[in-house]
XYZ file of C-alpha atoms in Angstrom:
603
model
C -9.531 5.281 -79.185
C -8.663 8.186 -76.882
C -6.510 9.765 -79.616
C -9.398 9.429 -82.069
C -11.779 11.134 -79.665
C -9.215 13.860 -79.000
C -8.873 14.524 -82.736
C -12.611 15.312 -82.933
C -11.969 18.020 -80.310
C -13.293 16.172 -77.306
C -11.543 16.987 -74.025
C -8.999 14.731 -72.364
C -11.159 13.645 -69.418
C -14.339 13.102 -71.483
C -12.324 11.157 -74.065
C -10.836 8.864 -71.448
C -14.125 8.299 -69.645
C -15.995 7.679 -72.892
C -13.338 5.194 -74.091
C -13.470 3.302 -70.803
C -17.278 3.284 -70.839
C -17.249 1.919 -74.388
C -14.853 -0.820 -73.298
C -17.076 -1.683 -70.349
C -20.083 -1.702 -72.658
C -18.398 -4.092 -75.069
C -17.388 -6.405 -72.228
C -20.879 -6.361 -70.690
C -22.437 -6.896 -74.110
C -20.265 -9.936 -74.757
C -21.050 -11.188 -71.265
C -24.765 -10.777 -71.870
C -24.595 -12.649 -75.179
C -22.598 -15.437 -73.576
C -25.069 -15.634 -70.676
C -28.065 -15.781 -73.005
C -26.421 -18.497 -75.092
C -25.527 -20.534 -71.997
C -29.065 -20.181 -70.654
C -30.413 -21.470 -73.951
C -28.135 -24.471 -73.761
C -29.115 -25.223 -70.160
C -32.662 -26.126 -71.113
C -31.461 -28.751 -73.593
C -28.875 -30.342 -71.311
C -31.037 -33.432 -70.492
C -31.531 -34.195 -74.160
C -27.839 -33.628 -74.881
C -26.880 -35.843 -71.958
C -29.069 -38.670 -73.246
C -27.497 -38.488 -76.714
C -23.977 -38.404 -75.307
C -24.778 -41.341 -72.997
C -26.012 -43.393 -75.951
C -22.832 -42.597 -77.887
C -20.642 -43.479 -74.919
C -22.452 -46.780 -74.519
C -22.066 -47.549 -78.213
C -18.371 -46.715 -78.020
C -17.999 -48.900 -74.975
C -19.734 -51.723 -76.759
C -17.385 -51.419 -79.701
C -14.139 -50.897 -77.797
C -14.122 -51.188 -74.013
C -17.110 -53.557 -73.963
C -15.410 -56.117 -76.119
C -12.248 -55.827 -74.086
C -14.208 -56.271 -70.840
C -15.977 -59.288 -72.280
C -12.692 -60.907 -73.182
C -11.286 -60.160 -69.732
C -14.357 -61.643 -68.003
C -14.168 -64.752 -70.146
C -10.484 -65.171 -69.309
C -11.174 -64.649 -65.600
C -13.954 -67.249 -65.683
C -11.616 -69.774 -67.261
C -8.946 -69.064 -64.637
C -11.539 -69.470 -61.895
C -12.699 -72.801 -63.261
C -9.109 -74.008 -63.558
C -8.344 -73.098 -59.941
C -11.598 -74.580 -58.564
C -10.610 -78.233 -59.145
C -7.530 -78.232 -56.839
C -9.466 -76.338 -54.181
C -12.268 -78.926 -54.168
C -9.805 -81.846 -53.879
C -8.068 -80.156 -50.947
C -11.417 -79.645 -49.247
C -12.238 -83.338 -49.654
C -9.017 -84.333 -47.908
C -9.864 -82.169 -44.896
C -13.254 -83.763 -44.299
C -13.424 -86.221 -41.323
C -14.575 -89.751 -41.717
C -17.842 -88.989 -39.955
C -18.682 -86.413 -42.604
C -17.767 -83.330 -40.478
C -14.978 -80.897 -41.398
C -11.748 -81.440 -39.511
C -11.625 -77.839 -38.372
C -15.134 -77.869 -36.913
C -15.301 -77.459 -33.172
C -16.301 -75.160 -30.344
C -13.368 -72.783 -31.095
C -14.753 -71.916 -34.536
C -17.579 -69.884 -33.116
C -15.359 -67.979 -30.694
C -12.968 -66.827 -33.463
C -15.693 -65.098 -35.561
C -14.973 -61.278 -35.966
C -17.416 -58.873 -34.308
C -19.837 -56.898 -36.413
C -18.593 -53.233 -36.916
C -20.725 -50.426 -35.557
C -21.509 -47.733 -38.209
C -20.461 -44.148 -37.350
C -22.012 -41.085 -38.998
C -20.702 -37.500 -38.745
C -23.252 -34.719 -39.050
C -22.238 -31.042 -39.479
C -24.503 -28.262 -38.356
C -26.239 -26.363 -41.157
C -24.287 -23.230 -42.293
C -25.358 -19.899 -40.920
C -26.578 -17.119 -43.240
C -23.194 -15.357 -42.923
C -21.283 -18.447 -43.942
C -23.661 -19.060 -46.818
C -23.213 -15.477 -48.060
C -19.448 -15.755 -47.745
C -19.377 -18.951 -49.793
C -21.440 -17.368 -52.546
C -19.937 -13.867 -52.656
C -16.228 -14.711 -52.300
C -15.831 -16.276 -55.777
C -17.824 -13.384 -57.274
C -16.323 -10.404 -55.467
C -12.683 -11.321 -56.111
C -12.897 -11.053 -59.947
C -15.071 -7.945 -59.639
C -12.492 -6.285 -57.373
C -9.676 -7.139 -59.797
C -11.702 -5.805 -62.723
C -12.428 -2.588 -60.854
C -8.735 -2.081 -60.061
C -7.834 -2.671 -63.711
C -10.293 -0.032 -64.930
C -9.201 2.503 -62.300
C -5.533 2.058 -63.236
C -6.451 2.272 -66.918
C -8.239 5.580 -66.396
C -5.316 7.140 -64.525
C -2.751 5.872 -67.055
C -4.764 7.351 -69.929
C -5.141 10.650 -68.090
C -1.431 10.866 -67.201
C -0.042 9.244 -70.340
C 2.312 12.053 -71.421
C 3.514 12.585 -67.865
C 4.324 8.900 -67.456
C 6.176 8.899 -70.783
C 8.284 11.893 -69.727
C 9.093 10.237 -66.421
C 10.245 7.076 -68.179
C 12.409 9.155 -70.512
C 13.861 10.975 -67.524
C 14.495 7.684 -65.746
C 16.071 5.725 -68.608
C 17.491 8.180 -71.103
C 17.636 11.810 -70.087
C 21.126 12.097 -71.609
C 20.002 10.745 -74.989
C 16.458 11.979 -75.519
C 16.438 11.204 -79.225
C 17.297 7.524 -78.808
C 14.940 7.084 -75.860
C 12.042 8.667 -77.725
C 12.773 6.489 -80.758
C 12.753 3.392 -78.546
C 9.463 4.290 -76.845
C 7.810 5.230 -80.131
C 9.065 2.044 -81.767
C 7.746 -0.113 -78.927
C 4.390 1.697 -78.883
C 3.997 1.375 -82.653
C 4.878 -2.303 -82.689
C 2.648 -3.180 -79.725
C -0.349 -1.220 -80.967
C -0.065 -2.667 -84.463
C 0.375 -6.166 -83.087
C -2.624 -5.944 -80.735
C -4.928 -4.372 -83.322
C -3.906 -6.883 -85.971
C -4.352 -9.759 -83.547
C -7.788 -8.510 -82.535
C -8.850 -8.148 -86.173
C -7.596 -11.597 -87.158
C -9.120 -13.294 -84.127
C -12.450 -11.571 -84.763
C -12.374 -12.700 -88.388
C -11.542 -16.238 -87.255
C -14.459 -16.203 -84.809
C -16.861 -14.954 -87.480
C -15.789 -17.694 -89.868
C -16.149 -20.332 -87.146
C -19.577 -19.043 -86.096
C -20.840 -18.959 -89.683
C -19.460 -22.433 -90.382
C -21.047 -23.892 -87.252
C -24.351 -22.264 -88.215
C -24.231 -23.961 -91.607
C -23.254 -27.297 -90.038
C -26.133 -27.081 -87.564
C -24.258 -26.904 -84.268
C -26.359 -25.135 -81.605
C -25.278 -21.756 -80.171
C -22.875 -20.802 -83.002
C -22.601 -17.251 -81.638
C -21.308 -18.551 -78.311
C -18.808 -20.810 -80.052
C -17.612 -17.935 -82.238
C -17.067 -15.664 -79.227
C -15.205 -18.419 -77.403
C -13.032 -18.938 -80.495
C -12.188 -15.212 -80.580
C -11.255 -15.109 -76.906
C -9.365 -18.392 -76.750
C -7.293 -17.626 -79.811
C -5.460 -14.943 -77.855
C -3.708 -17.882 -76.152
C -0.894 -18.908 -78.505
C -0.654 -22.426 -79.913
C -3.329 -24.090 -77.746
C -6.141 -21.526 -77.868
C -7.776 -22.844 -81.035
C -7.780 -26.416 -79.741
C -9.350 -25.308 -76.477
C -11.975 -23.328 -78.378
C -12.810 -26.402 -80.486
C -13.727 -28.501 -77.435
C -17.086 -26.760 -76.867
C -18.492 -27.031 -80.423
C -17.187 -30.591 -80.705
C -19.041 -31.531 -77.524
C -22.216 -29.816 -78.765
C -21.952 -31.543 -82.131
C -21.578 -34.889 -80.417
C -24.603 -34.119 -78.204
C -26.898 -33.043 -81.047
C -26.164 -35.488 -83.836
C -26.860 -39.168 -83.137
C -24.156 -39.998 -85.675
C -20.634 -38.705 -86.084
C -20.862 -36.630 -89.274
C -21.456 -33.328 -87.463
C -18.460 -33.951 -85.201
C -16.286 -34.669 -88.231
C -17.416 -31.500 -90.045
C -16.838 -29.401 -86.927
C -13.334 -30.780 -86.424
C -12.521 -30.219 -90.100
C -13.769 -26.613 -89.848
C -11.435 -25.802 -86.949
C -8.522 -27.675 -88.455
C -8.747 -26.012 -91.868
C -9.499 -22.604 -90.390
C -6.519 -22.709 -88.022
C -4.142 -23.918 -90.743
C -5.221 -21.190 -93.164
C -5.183 -18.484 -90.504
C -1.922 -19.508 -88.857
C 0.095 -20.520 -91.910
C -1.221 -18.220 -94.652
C -3.105 -15.178 -93.379
C -1.060 -14.276 -90.306
C 2.368 -14.385 -92.029
C 1.009 -12.147 -94.804
C -0.651 -9.690 -92.428
C 1.963 -9.582 -89.695
C 4.995 -9.662 -91.969
C 7.943 -8.281 -90.007
C 5.817 -5.909 -87.940
C 6.815 -7.626 -84.709
C 10.490 -8.037 -85.553
C 10.715 -11.446 -83.835
C 12.243 -14.577 -85.276
C 10.064 -17.722 -85.342
C 12.387 -19.549 -82.965
C 12.304 -16.700 -80.451
C 8.487 -16.747 -80.481
C 8.435 -20.421 -79.505
C 11.181 -20.049 -76.891
C 9.496 -16.955 -75.419
C 6.178 -18.788 -75.132
C 7.876 -21.661 -73.306
C 9.788 -19.360 -70.944
C 6.994 -16.955 -70.029
C 4.489 -19.815 -69.818
C 6.786 -21.644 -67.399
C 7.294 -18.448 -65.380
C 3.701 -17.137 -65.168
C 1.509 -19.921 -66.464
C -1.353 -19.105 -68.858
C -0.954 -15.349 -68.303
C 2.713 -15.597 -69.297
C 1.731 -17.523 -72.415
C -0.642 -14.725 -73.439
C 1.879 -11.966 -72.689
C 4.902 -13.761 -74.162
C 4.785 -11.959 -77.508
C 4.407 -8.381 -76.149
C 7.074 -8.876 -73.480
C 9.554 -10.375 -75.928
C 8.816 -7.607 -78.413
C 9.744 -5.020 -75.784
C 13.014 -6.850 -75.141
C 13.830 -6.781 -78.852
C 13.139 -3.037 -78.996
C 15.486 -2.515 -76.048
C 18.168 -4.568 -77.760
C 17.774 -2.566 -80.958
C 18.157 0.827 -79.300
C 20.434 0.118 -76.309
C 23.982 -0.882 -77.194
C 24.587 -2.906 -74.047
C 21.435 -4.943 -74.687
C 22.209 -5.629 -78.337
C 22.462 -9.343 -77.593
C 18.676 -9.405 -77.094
C 18.128 -8.217 -80.663
C 20.691 -10.729 -81.934
C 19.062 -13.639 -80.108
C 15.385 -12.732 -80.476
C 15.119 -10.387 -83.461
C 14.330 -11.330 -87.039
C 17.274 -9.474 -88.546
C 20.096 -11.632 -89.932
C 22.894 -12.139 -87.441
C 25.536 -11.438 -90.122
C 25.671 -8.655 -92.668
C 25.458 -9.642 -96.350
C 29.208 -9.074 -96.655
C 29.950 -11.301 -93.667
C 27.526 -13.941 -94.946
C 29.314 -13.943 -98.310
C 32.735 -14.377 -96.702
C 31.463 -17.026 -94.261
C 29.853 -19.008 -97.072
C 33.009 -18.884 -99.174
C 35.187 -19.807 -96.225
C 32.958 -22.784 -95.375
C 32.675 -23.854 -99.006
C 28.880 -23.514 -98.920
C 28.375 -22.188 -102.440
C 24.665 -23.021 -102.498
C 24.004 -20.710 -99.553
C 26.031 -17.886 -101.148
C 24.264 -18.317 -104.469
C 20.820 -18.408 -102.859
C 21.559 -15.192 -100.954
C 22.895 -13.613 -104.144
C 19.704 -14.510 -106.004
C 17.659 -12.792 -103.306
C 19.770 -9.628 -103.389
C 19.785 -9.485 -107.202
C 16.005 -9.130 -107.173
C 16.353 -5.445 -106.304
C 19.880 -4.519 -107.437
C 22.123 -4.863 -110.458
C 24.897 -7.413 -110.827
C 27.596 -4.735 -110.660
C 26.068 -3.398 -107.439
C 26.140 -6.891 -105.917
C 29.774 -7.338 -106.889
C 30.786 -3.914 -105.543
C 28.825 -3.871 -102.301
C 29.046 -7.514 -101.270
C 31.461 -9.701 -103.218
C 34.417 -7.270 -103.344
C 33.984 -6.311 -99.697
C 33.754 -9.959 -98.713
C 36.995 -10.631 -100.571
C 38.575 -7.695 -98.765
C 37.715 -9.391 -95.453
C 39.476 -12.474 -96.766
C 42.506 -10.351 -97.709
C 42.707 -8.971 -94.169
C 42.670 -12.491 -92.721
C 45.354 -13.552 -95.207
C 47.538 -10.627 -94.125
C 47.067 -11.691 -90.493
C 48.059 -15.225 -91.517
C 44.943 -16.831 -90.039
C 43.835 -18.687 -93.175
C 45.315 -21.950 -94.359
C 46.226 -22.728 -97.943
C 43.211 -25.016 -98.247
C 40.872 -22.228 -97.114
C 42.414 -19.770 -99.562
C 42.047 -22.285 -102.385
C 38.455 -22.938 -101.318
C 37.655 -19.223 -101.488
C 39.198 -18.884 -104.953
C 37.336 -21.901 -106.246
C 34.092 -20.681 -104.700
C 34.392 -17.290 -106.389
C 35.037 -18.930 -109.752
C 31.996 -21.167 -109.319
C 29.860 -18.199 -108.259
C 30.866 -16.230 -111.339
C 29.835 -19.175 -113.459
C 26.468 -19.446 -111.685
C 25.752 -15.712 -112.113
C 26.838 -15.579 -115.740
C 23.197 -15.638 -116.898
C 22.257 -12.464 -114.979
C 22.164 -9.178 -116.875
C 23.838 -6.138 -115.401
C 20.691 -4.024 -115.334
C 18.512 -2.508 -112.665
C 15.478 -4.712 -111.892
C 11.962 -3.351 -111.866
C 11.250 -1.401 -108.674
C 9.253 -3.226 -106.021
C 6.877 -1.857 -103.430
C 8.704 -0.406 -100.464
C 8.665 -2.406 -97.307
C 6.319 -0.701 -94.871
C 7.554 -2.712 -91.925
C 8.499 -0.636 -88.913
C 11.391 -2.942 -88.194
C 13.829 -0.296 -89.387
C 17.443 -0.861 -90.390
C 19.403 -3.663 -88.837
C 22.240 -3.294 -86.409
C 24.869 -3.029 -89.148
C 22.794 -0.931 -91.552
C 22.140 -3.825 -93.888
C 20.196 -1.599 -96.275
C 23.069 -1.479 -98.739
C 23.170 1.383 -101.228
C 21.716 0.241 -104.515
C 24.002 1.625 -107.197
C 22.406 2.003 -110.614
C 23.785 -0.239 -113.307
C 26.006 1.318 -115.997
C 24.241 2.458 -119.123
C 23.873 -0.788 -120.978
C 25.463 -1.272 -124.352
C 23.200 -4.198 -125.132
C 20.585 -4.381 -127.845
C 20.652 -1.181 -129.942
C 23.465 0.230 -127.794
C 25.902 -2.436 -128.966
C 25.598 -1.175 -132.490
C 27.263 2.085 -131.429
C 30.417 0.284 -130.278
C 33.245 0.143 -132.796
C 34.099 -3.384 -133.969
C 37.567 -3.084 -132.457
C 36.045 -2.757 -128.983
C 33.933 -5.849 -129.470
C 36.959 -8.017 -130.212
C 37.805 -10.624 -127.541
C 41.001 -8.807 -126.523
C 39.756 -5.210 -126.620
C 40.004 -4.726 -122.844
C 42.771 -6.390 -120.869
C 41.790 -6.854 -117.205
C 44.980 -7.271 -115.208
C 44.780 -8.513 -111.630
C 46.684 -6.773 -108.870
C 49.087 -8.383 -106.457
C 46.548 -9.066 -103.667
C 44.694 -12.359 -103.203
C 41.216 -11.018 -104.161
C 42.471 -9.044 -107.168
C 42.185 -12.009 -109.505
C 38.506 -12.441 -108.627
C 37.921 -8.686 -109.051
C 39.454 -8.716 -112.526
C 37.290 -11.720 -113.475
C 34.184 -9.870 -112.258
C 35.116 -6.806 -114.296
C 35.686 -8.895 -117.421
C 32.310 -10.566 -116.965
C 30.529 -7.228 -116.563
C 32.263 -5.774 -119.630
C 31.167 -8.774 -121.668
C 27.551 -8.240 -120.592
C 27.759 -4.680 -121.977
C 29.139 -5.771 -125.340
C 32.841 -5.143 -124.760
C 35.417 -7.819 -125.436
C 37.558 -8.520 -122.385
C 40.072 -11.053 -121.153
C 41.811 -11.575 -117.813
C 45.548 -11.609 -117.161
C 47.502 -12.316 -113.994
C 49.703 -9.729 -112.350
C 52.803 -11.689 -113.343
C 52.144 -10.620 -116.932
C 52.946 -6.990 -116.119
C 55.468 -7.762 -113.376
C 58.414 -7.195 -115.704
C 59.147 -5.896 -119.173
C 60.231 -9.324 -120.392
C 57.032 -10.944 -119.218
C 54.952 -8.204 -120.834
C 56.841 -8.554 -124.112
C 55.953 -12.243 -124.284
C 52.215 -11.552 -124.164
C 50.095 -11.067 -127.262
C 48.871 -7.475 -126.938
C 47.444 -7.119 -130.424
C 44.034 -5.470 -130.448
C 44.210 -4.205 -126.859
C 42.400 -0.878 -126.708
C 42.271 -0.455 -122.934
C 43.995 -1.917 -119.887
C 42.209 -2.112 -116.527
C 44.350 -2.727 -113.437
C 42.206 -4.166 -110.653
C 43.340 -3.691 -107.065
C 40.632 -4.840 -104.665
C 42.946 -4.823 -101.647
C 45.653 -2.179 -101.549
C 46.880 -0.052 -98.674
C 49.475 2.622 -98.117
C 51.197 4.421 -101.004
C 50.856 2.334 -104.168
C 54.333 3.191 -105.454
C 54.619 0.048 -107.578
C 51.679 1.199 -109.681
C 53.837 3.878 -111.256
C 56.250 1.297 -112.650
C 53.445 -0.979 -113.773
C 51.731 1.865 -115.647
C 55.068 2.906 -117.149
C 55.700 -0.602 -118.519
C 52.201 -0.782 -119.958
C 52.636 2.644 -121.533
C 55.853 1.597 -123.233
C 54.304 -1.521 -124.769
C 50.815 -0.101 -125.462
C 51.261 3.577 -126.246
C 47.827 3.905 -127.861
C 45.870 2.087 -125.168
C 43.984 3.773 -122.342
C 45.094 2.695 -118.880
C 42.562 2.565 -116.062
C 43.355 1.816 -112.432
C 40.302 0.530 -110.646
C 39.013 -0.315 -107.176
C 41.437 2.014 -105.437
C 40.303 3.572 -102.153
C 38.529 6.889 -102.521
C 41.258 8.705 -100.590
C 43.859 7.504 -103.096
C 41.781 8.533 -106.099
C 41.080 11.935 -104.569
C 44.771 12.670 -103.844
C 46.196 14.701 -106.743
C 49.769 13.910 -105.701
C 49.204 10.166 -105.819
C 47.349 10.394 -109.106
C 50.183 12.348 -110.628
C 52.644 9.712 -109.369
C 50.619 6.840 -110.807
C 50.058 8.680 -114.111
C 47.124 6.547 -115.291
C 44.548 7.848 -117.776
C 41.455 7.038 -115.742
C 40.551 5.934 -112.214
C 37.602 4.108 -110.678
C 36.653 3.237 -107.122
C 34.182 0.491 -108.071
C 33.440 -2.010 -110.795
C 30.456 0.074 -111.853
C 32.667 3.114 -112.442
C 35.196 0.968 -114.300
C 32.522 -0.399 -116.637
C 31.154 3.112 -117.210
C 34.639 4.407 -118.008
C 35.243 1.604 -120.522
C 31.895 2.255 -122.228
C 32.584 5.979 -122.420
C 36.019 5.338 -123.844
C 34.625 2.932 -126.410
C 31.906 5.357 -127.525
C 34.235 8.331 -127.672
C 32.537 10.274 -124.846
C 35.850 10.995 -123.143
C 39.154 12.378 -124.313
C 41.504 9.526 -125.092
C 44.835 10.132 -123.485
C 46.709 8.426 -126.309
C 45.094 10.726 -128.897
C 46.005 13.776 -126.840
C 49.616 12.699 -126.658
C 49.679 12.093 -130.433
């Protein structure tokens, strides 16, 4: 509000004073409305009390009354059963002359004396004591309110100075990060508080209107109470429902009004809490659902009701600190809404654990805004590279390696129905949550120019044959999966492709025993390769001797290898690619004649 007043060229001090006066006016206005509503209810309290008393008596007659009647009847039967032995014992103690055996002069002397009543009277309170009793409960809240407004005024007047002092105190050496953290926290808190105020006000208006239609007295008071109590998480709505439920029970001789009032609060809270708030809040707070519950329990245990109200803002500040301070990153991991693992790590973890359903579900989510080739390049291949590193360190068992291979094969089968095309663009996420700790906003590579539909007609028939492109796996563990992914992508773009193991090109004799008829292009897939790939030169040489007219492509090499002219000259391949997308594009260009064919140049 102060910023708004400053933008209309009102001075700093007048803006602050006017904002505080408006806040005081709103508070006094709400207090006046509440007082007027309570005064109106006070006059009808006798009538309400009579109705409630009748309902309590009817309930007692139906429930507690019947139980009391049964208990009294049982007690009467027990008393009658115990009276017969008592009377027989009394008969035995009677003397023959008709006098009790215990009668005598000593009976009168043993009678207890009558107690003397004692009454304590206090002197009437003096006027000073009377004033102290009345003013103490009133002055304490007024003093606290006055202190709050004074502190608010000075904070608003010295806002920039306080911000600079906090920056100087916490992050003078890294002003950029500190300013980002403070701006992030301010944006999140302001958006959260404004959104909460708007939603609670809307909830109160709906409750007030519904109670007016039902016929509950003082619907304005009940609506205001619903707005205020809903700031208390989890229990606020139930506390707010107690007043209108009591009024409904006091007004209606029956129970229909109570039932309608309870249904109004129940339906309103479910719709607001489960439908409206998730849509409106989104990820604006950046807190996970579990952390919200745990924070409410912790701060409520520490500070009581005030801690329950402040649990969300305090936890939000902790998450902002964890997102911008490296040493406090664990707070963002524990409390934030960002995934704990990157998509690549989630892929590898799912494959390692054999949880294909989880991997496939995550893949379906990512494929909503990226192409299939982009998913393979940015997530699947990198996840397999993590597996290759663990295999080199000899930390994976044979069963785990077999599980990963089988999982990749199953995943390729599950994703075989997806087209390798860019999905329709979706609205950008306006959440201020920002990127995650590991920059999980992966680059969305565009899909290769599709050869489907009319584009397939431009491909020569020889390239659409099943053996047009031979995808040969490298020597590393994930290379077989990479070659299968490339073959699948080529098939989606209209090119015929088949997969071969590295043993096929391991020697000239093995290569001579393979049917190479119709092979137009050979793609060597190396998803995990390090150092100087000297063996590639011999592999390319063997392929060249057996397929002189075919184009040889070496794919998925590191960018530093592809960019080194010396290494490229040593390998002597026709084309190179650093990703599956580039490999598919190169094959399509070769098939359509958009690139110079090395074999034709040599001829």
